[in-house]
Amino acid sequence: MSYTIAVAGKGGTGKTTIASLIIAQLLSEKNGSILAVDADPNSTLNEALGVKLEYTLGDVREEMLKHKYDLPGGMDKHRYMQYRLQMSLVEEKGFDLLAMGRTEGPACYCYVNNLLRGIMDEFSSNYKFIVMDNEAGMEHLSRRTTRNVDLLLVVSDESVMGVRTAGRIYQMTKGLDLNLGDSYLVINRAHESLPEPVVAEVEETEVKLLGTVPADENIVEYELAGKSLLSLPDDSPARVAVQELLNIAREKSG
Ligand SMILES: Nc1ncnc2c1ncn2[C@@H]1O[C@H](COP(=O)(O)OP(=O)(O)OP(=O)(O)O)[C@@H](O)[C@H]1O
Ligand SMILES: [Mg+2]
């Protein structure tokens, strides 16, 4: 069984950054295969990880619809999609990456979507860890057949409104047809001690605070230089913070 970590949160709060730092941490632990899933239609996880992306699953689906009746060499649809999914997989040292691309579609996409979902589930179960970078919420996942999320991190900025929004995203996610394990709030680009109104809002919010991640100059620098967050020094403040968050989450889940 895979262990799935999903990162959600309002736009620009740091989901992709935190997902990348989780991947960096899992890579350094060398404890099993990792699948990075970019579930944001506007794929950027690959850039943060310094990986070139050519195809998304959205492209596979489009192509499948186009070639519905003329698949190569009598291949059946299931086999053909499996083959195309393999082709969209980016294989890197220590992890693989798959981007979902656009997942929205009219009703006539249903058949292809279902087929793709089935194949995705089958395929992703081969990995020990799945780290998923999402759009704000995870509504797009609810249309999947089966989906376990063992650890959900809802990222917020260090503001009252931010924390409130994270609480709403959590509520929405809880209402989806997901098999949701532990869920936590993470405040990104946070000061060492949170402003009092933010602390008060956190106490009001249903999703429990796991911890905070500080603003990290190295991340700014790496982004400007187009460098992979996977090569961020191990002792970079945000990198260390994410390592600690993962450790706390694991301790809490026993
Ligand atoms: N802890 C941090 N320290 C410094 N810069 C950060 C930190 N976290 C995120 N950033 C920067 O903030 C910006 C937004 O972060 P990121 O892209 O991870 O957010 P996001 O939630 O994935 O955004 P989107 O909703 O657009 O996908 C990026 O430029 C990123 O480099
Ligand atoms: Mg992002």
XYZ file of C-alpha atoms and ligand atoms in Angstrom:
286
model
C 0.000 0.000 0.000
C 1.266 3.449 -0.865
C 1.450 6.233 1.660
C -0.110 9.320 0.076
C 0.696 12.850 1.159
C -1.414 15.600 -0.411
C -0.749 19.323 -0.206
C -3.664 21.740 -0.622
C -4.239 25.428 0.149
C -5.167 28.754 -1.352
C -3.280 30.017 -4.429
C 0.282 31.115 -3.823
C 0.532 29.903 -0.224
C 3.417 27.566 -0.981
C 1.860 24.209 -1.885
C 4.303 23.425 -4.664
C 7.255 24.524 -2.536
C 6.202 22.392 0.413
C 5.404 19.386 -1.797
C 8.904 19.727 -3.270
C 10.510 19.897 0.162
C 8.579 16.800 1.234
C 9.944 15.006 -1.819
C 13.453 16.241 -0.954
C 13.047 14.829 2.542
C 11.701 11.456 1.368
C 14.537 11.225 -1.147
C 17.106 11.790 1.573
C 15.515 9.062 3.701
C 15.925 6.522 0.864
C 13.029 4.543 2.195
C 11.220 3.517 -0.955
C 9.980 4.573 -4.358
C 8.356 7.980 -4.760
C 5.744 9.177 -7.230
C 5.322 12.938 -7.464
C 1.879 13.814 -8.815
C 1.207 17.279 -10.112
C -2.560 17.482 -9.783
C -2.630 21.207 -10.485
C -3.804 21.696 -14.102
C -1.361 24.563 -14.295
C 1.599 22.259 -13.741
C 4.595 23.771 -11.938
C 5.812 21.004 -9.652
C 8.138 19.819 -12.382
C 9.824 23.223 -12.483
C 10.270 23.335 -8.722
C 11.848 19.883 -8.960
C 13.946 20.847 -11.969
C 12.277 18.307 -14.235
C 11.248 18.724 -17.851
C 7.637 17.866 -18.562
C 6.452 16.848 -22.011
C 3.074 15.180 -21.555
C 0.301 15.323 -19.038
C -2.466 12.808 -18.459
C -4.777 15.430 -19.939
C -2.865 15.047 -23.210
C -3.215 11.278 -23.011
C -6.931 11.637 -22.570
C -7.266 14.046 -25.477
C -5.287 11.754 -27.698
C -7.310 8.765 -26.626
C -10.483 10.570 -27.613
C -9.012 11.481 -30.974
C -7.879 7.959 -31.764
C -10.879 6.210 -30.316
C -11.439 4.092 -33.373
C -7.967 3.730 -34.815
C -5.673 2.469 -32.102
C -2.326 1.143 -33.303
C -2.084 -2.521 -34.244
C -5.339 -3.718 -32.722
C -4.294 -2.612 -29.240
C -7.184 -2.454 -26.828
C -8.005 0.810 -25.088
C -6.796 -0.298 -21.699
C -3.430 -1.437 -23.025
C -3.065 1.664 -25.148
C -3.698 3.974 -22.222
C -1.323 2.047 -20.000
C 1.294 2.474 -22.656
C 0.628 6.185 -23.040
C 0.651 6.710 -19.284
C 4.073 5.104 -19.125
C 5.177 7.534 -21.789
C 3.984 10.557 -19.819
C 5.872 9.402 -16.763
C 9.062 11.344 -16.154
C 11.625 9.067 -14.569
C 14.177 10.857 -12.447
C 16.858 9.732 -10.052
C 14.973 8.545 -6.981
C 11.465 9.516 -8.066
C 8.991 9.585 -10.928
C 6.723 12.449 -11.847
C 3.300 12.426 -13.406
C 1.318 15.549 -14.260
C -2.449 15.332 -14.496
C -2.904 18.379 -16.731
C -6.490 19.394 -17.369
C -8.889 16.971 -15.791
C -12.103 18.815 -16.429
C -14.169 17.678 -19.329
C -17.693 17.343 -20.672
C -19.742 14.290 -19.796
C -18.608 12.423 -22.892
C -15.162 12.230 -21.312
C -16.537 9.968 -18.603
C -15.587 6.717 -20.211
C -12.007 7.784 -20.884
C -11.703 9.420 -17.474
C -12.840 6.285 -15.727
C -10.472 4.164 -17.709
C -7.628 6.515 -16.914
C -8.499 6.586 -13.232
C -8.500 2.828 -12.995
C -5.111 2.678 -14.670
C -3.791 5.475 -12.430
C -4.870 3.648 -9.287
C -3.341 0.409 -10.445
C -0.164 2.149 -11.469
C 0.328 4.376 -8.411
C -0.039 1.459 -6.014
C 3.422 0.374 -7.181
C 5.007 3.239 -5.262
C 5.763 3.421 -1.575
C 5.130 7.166 -1.384
C 2.887 9.406 -3.426
C 3.255 13.147 -2.974
C 0.509 15.171 -4.580
C 0.585 18.885 -5.306
C -2.966 20.169 -5.773
C -4.966 23.143 -6.906
C -6.438 25.050 -3.984
C -8.804 22.240 -3.010
C -9.019 18.654 -4.110
C -12.416 18.556 -5.800
C -10.810 17.062 -8.876
C -9.829 14.012 -6.834
C -13.334 13.235 -5.686
C -14.246 11.984 -9.114
C -11.661 9.288 -8.802
C -12.736 5.770 -8.028
C -10.709 5.111 -4.916
C -8.359 7.542 -3.329
C -6.634 7.306 -0.017
C -4.957 10.358 1.373
C -2.953 9.375 4.431
C -1.687 12.828 5.224
C -3.270 16.073 4.071
C -1.434 19.334 4.631
C -3.461 22.495 4.093
C -1.046 25.363 3.611
C -1.850 28.918 4.680
C -0.020 32.188 4.854
C 0.440 33.869 8.208
C -2.842 35.773 8.234
C -6.253 35.507 9.855
C -8.027 35.318 6.495
C -5.493 32.793 5.270
C -6.110 30.476 8.208
C -9.870 30.887 7.832
C -9.646 29.978 4.144
C -7.492 26.947 4.965
C -10.204 25.885 7.405
C -12.782 26.110 4.608
C -10.616 24.159 2.207
C -10.287 21.485 4.872
C -14.065 21.407 5.389
C -14.598 21.037 1.662
C -12.024 18.289 1.386
C -13.606 16.420 4.279
C -16.898 16.441 2.409
C -15.383 14.781 -0.643
C -15.451 11.126 -1.392
C -11.890 10.627 -0.218
C -10.529 8.249 2.316
C -8.885 10.951 4.387
C -6.337 10.124 7.078
C -4.631 12.782 9.214
C -5.156 16.412 8.173
C -3.198 19.398 9.376
C -2.731 23.075 8.831
C 0.747 24.336 7.957
C 1.532 28.045 8.072
C 4.149 28.977 5.523
C 6.493 31.957 5.521
C 5.752 32.320 9.208
C 7.621 34.235 11.881
C 9.011 32.355 14.816
C 6.032 33.278 16.931
C 2.689 33.742 15.214
C 0.823 37.047 15.649
C -1.768 36.771 18.407
C -4.841 37.184 16.101
C -3.528 34.367 13.932
C -3.078 32.156 17.013
C -6.674 32.959 17.986
C -7.923 32.054 14.491
C -5.961 28.804 14.542
C -7.736 27.890 17.757
C -11.094 28.544 16.101
C -10.261 26.466 13.058
C -11.168 22.811 12.896
C -7.965 21.711 11.195
C -5.136 21.345 13.707
C -1.874 23.224 13.275
C 1.020 20.876 12.606
C 3.642 23.604 12.562
C 5.126 26.443 10.588
C 7.678 26.905 7.827
C 9.791 30.056 7.837
C 10.470 32.329 4.888
C 13.669 31.021 3.357
C 15.973 33.283 1.354
C 17.469 30.273 -0.403
C 14.086 29.428 -1.925
C 13.789 32.919 -3.372
C 17.294 32.681 -4.744
C 16.784 29.199 -6.176
C 13.580 30.212 -7.874
C 15.224 33.241 -9.485
C 18.109 31.099 -10.676
C 15.745 28.368 -11.919
C 17.402 25.821 -9.650
C 15.693 22.683 -8.363
C 14.459 22.815 -4.774
C 15.790 19.289 -4.474
C 19.287 20.721 -4.368
C 18.460 23.148 -1.543
C 21.003 22.628 1.264
C 19.819 20.150 3.914
C 20.151 22.837 6.555
C 18.124 25.453 4.697
C 15.484 26.771 7.167
C 12.363 25.730 5.197
C 13.890 22.357 4.357
C 14.600 21.684 8.055
C 11.103 22.837 9.022
C 9.419 20.481 6.544
C 11.534 17.600 7.829
C 10.346 18.392 11.359
C 6.716 18.642 10.239
C 6.898 15.210 8.647
C 8.452 13.768 11.786
C 5.755 15.256 14.002
C 3.007 13.968 11.673
C 4.503 10.483 11.770
C 4.829 10.553 15.542
C 1.237 11.644 15.928
C -0.060 8.909 13.677
C 1.885 6.401 15.775
N 9.029 29.357 2.793
C 9.229 30.112 1.714
N 10.248 31.021 1.701
C 10.462 31.788 0.613
N 9.730 31.773 -0.500
C 8.700 30.893 -0.550
C 8.399 30.038 0.544
N 7.329 29.290 0.210
C 6.982 29.666 -1.032
N 7.790 30.618 -1.505
C 7.694 31.305 -2.824
O 6.374 31.796 -2.940
C 5.869 31.637 -4.247
C 4.599 30.796 -4.222
O 4.921 29.510 -3.760
P 4.332 28.190 -4.459
O 4.447 28.265 -5.924
O 4.922 27.028 -3.762
O 2.797 28.368 -4.042
P 1.549 27.538 -4.558
O 0.601 27.484 -3.425
O 1.988 26.241 -5.133
O 1.013 28.492 -5.705
P -0.119 28.141 -6.811
O -1.420 28.227 -6.096
O 0.069 29.202 -7.834
O 0.172 26.753 -7.318
C 6.989 31.005 -5.043
O 7.681 32.029 -5.700
C 7.870 30.353 -3.991
O 9.207 30.280 -4.391
Mg 1.584 25.383 -7.010
